[in-house]
Structures are given as C-alpha cells and as structure tokens.
Amino acid sequence: MAFSADELRVLRRALANALHPAPLPDDDVQDCLRLAGSVDEVVGEAGRLRAFLLADLARYRDALPGSATGYLELLQDALAAGYDPRPEDLAALRLQRCRPVAAALLERCQVLAERSVRARLAGRAVPATAPAPRSRLLALPGGRAAAAEPERPKTPSAPPRPVSPPERPAPKPSEVFPPRRPAPPAPPAKQRAAG
C-alpha cells in the first residue's frame, strides 16, 4: 500500500496526536476520517482482487490440460500473494510435472502445504485466505476541539456521519488484470530468388 504526500502528512499528524494527545481542529479530524475511509477502501479492493484471482485460478485449473500455461502463471502469482495451495492444486501439478515449471511449482507447493499442515497440527494460526475486516475509525482522542466543549453526561451517541464517496471509482478486475493475449505469429521468412 502506498500513501500520497498529503496522506502521509495526515498520518504523521494523527500519530503525533496519538503520542501527545491534544485537541484537533475539525479539518484534521475530517482528514483522518477520509484517510481511514481510503484505507478501508484499499483493504476491501485487495480482498476483491484476491477473490477474483482465486476464482480465475480455479477456472484455469478446471480447464486443464489445455490451460496449463495460464494456470501455472496464475498459480505463481497467487503463491507470491500468499496463497496456500490446495489439494486440487497439488493434483493438477502432479499431472503437469512433465513441464519444468510445473515440476518446480509442485516442489514449492508441497513445501507450503506441509508447512501449513504442521502449523495446523501445532495449533498455530495459519494465514487466512482473505484479510480480516478492519474496525472502523469512530473517534479520535481530543478531536473536534474537545477542550472547548463542556463535558456532557454519557448517553448513547448517534451513529457517525457516512464518509463522502470516493472521488474515483474502484478499478474493475479486468482493468487491473488485462486478458493475456498470445504473441502474434512471426511472418514467414522470404526466400530470395537466385539470379
């Protein structure tokens, strides 16, 4: 995840306020809420892209052996993103192990699967296939010029106002992962006539 220069300034101010609590102006509170909304959007989009990648991987796996090249590429991408190989992946790779790439991936997936099984048997948590939902940022200590407001008795508060919609729509999976097209065939070589 990359932050813009403005987002880094907001994050720096929020961290400084967390270390040394002080009343925040309304503009800073709104900036923090916008940043929290942006982070939530990015986390949600990452989850959607991961689900899309895994669904695509399953489609290619179901279309084997004709889709072997695409399946192997997608499996490499999924493993790089932290995918835990399933038994179906191991079975598909065993059928394709005559290809050097598939044989190397089979070894890698067997190691990852064994590590995952050992972690489950040991009772340790295994990385989840989807990111856990992050709780919403509802309040900032000292926000909205808290020092200027008199303290009121504790009552159930109204739900927070919704964050304004994002300025740009989230990209579609087809924009992030364009379809793979085969390379055009090379033109036939022209033979020179003797003469």
XYZ file of C-alpha atoms in Angstrom, residues 36-138:
103
model
C -9.389 5.876 7.297
C -12.044 5.589 4.590
C -9.369 5.355 1.912
C -7.533 2.621 3.820
C -10.816 0.708 4.240
C -11.457 1.035 0.512
C -7.972 -0.259 -0.348
C -8.343 -3.233 2.028
C -11.734 -4.067 0.514
C -10.378 -3.761 -3.017
C -7.430 -6.017 -2.143
C -9.883 -8.616 -0.881
C -11.955 -8.347 -4.077
C -8.855 -8.664 -6.270
C -7.681 -11.679 -4.277
C -11.099 -13.346 -4.647
C -11.015 -12.605 -8.382
C -7.521 -14.104 -8.707
C -8.521 -17.250 -6.815
C -11.692 -17.673 -8.906
C -9.630 -17.244 -12.071
C -7.133 -19.808 -10.777
C -9.960 -22.306 -10.160
C -11.327 -21.755 -13.691
C -7.908 -22.392 -15.243
C -7.393 -25.452 -13.024
C -10.763 -26.859 -14.131
C -9.793 -26.344 -17.799
C -6.535 -28.311 -17.564
C -4.616 -29.632 -19.520
C -5.498 -27.112 -22.240
C -4.923 -24.131 -19.949
C -1.641 -25.330 -18.426
C 0.420 -22.254 -19.290
C -2.152 -19.788 -17.953
C -2.771 -21.926 -14.859
C 0.932 -22.109 -13.996
C 1.313 -18.325 -14.368
C -1.760 -17.652 -12.212
C -0.601 -20.122 -9.572
C 2.786 -18.382 -9.387
C 1.021 -15.025 -8.938
C -1.253 -16.477 -6.259
C 1.654 -18.053 -4.366
C 3.506 -14.721 -4.451
C 0.392 -13.116 -2.901
C 0.387 -15.636 -0.018
C -1.974 -18.286 -1.416
C -1.995 -21.588 0.471
C -2.049 -24.361 -2.186
C -4.993 -26.751 -2.006
C -5.018 -30.491 -2.677
C -6.566 -29.797 -6.108
C -3.529 -27.667 -6.987
C -1.139 -30.429 -5.943
C -3.082 -32.986 -8.005
C -3.115 -30.694 -11.043
C 0.619 -30.061 -10.743
C 1.343 -33.792 -10.479
C -0.444 -34.287 -13.794
C 1.617 -31.495 -15.379
C 5.006 -32.335 -13.842
C 6.463 -33.199 -17.252
C 6.779 -29.402 -17.688
C 9.800 -27.966 -15.829
C 7.785 -25.023 -14.467
C 5.089 -27.355 -13.130
C 7.696 -29.622 -11.508
C 9.318 -26.655 -9.738
C 5.904 -25.349 -8.634
C 4.955 -28.818 -7.364
C 8.010 -28.888 -5.100
C 7.273 -25.381 -3.831
C 3.575 -26.171 -3.222
C 4.399 -29.403 -1.390
C 6.676 -27.488 0.989
C 3.994 -24.831 1.575
C 1.259 -27.437 2.086
C 3.417 -29.400 4.532
C 4.221 -26.227 6.469
C 0.523 -25.357 6.601
C -0.444 -28.811 7.891
C 2.280 -28.713 10.555
C 1.116 -25.275 11.681
C -2.479 -26.530 11.990
C -1.358 -29.591 13.950
C 0.736 -27.434 16.259
C -2.317 -25.251 16.897
C -0.799 -22.112 15.445
C -2.851 -19.809 13.299
C -2.436 -20.256 9.574
C -2.600 -17.144 7.380
C -6.177 -16.525 6.336
C -7.117 -16.625 2.675
C -8.764 -13.209 2.977
C -7.723 -10.214 5.048
C -9.610 -9.807 8.298
C -12.017 -6.859 8.296
C -10.563 -3.800 9.978
C -12.677 -1.975 12.524
C -13.826 1.476 11.531
C -12.194 4.562 12.991
C -15.031 6.080 15.002
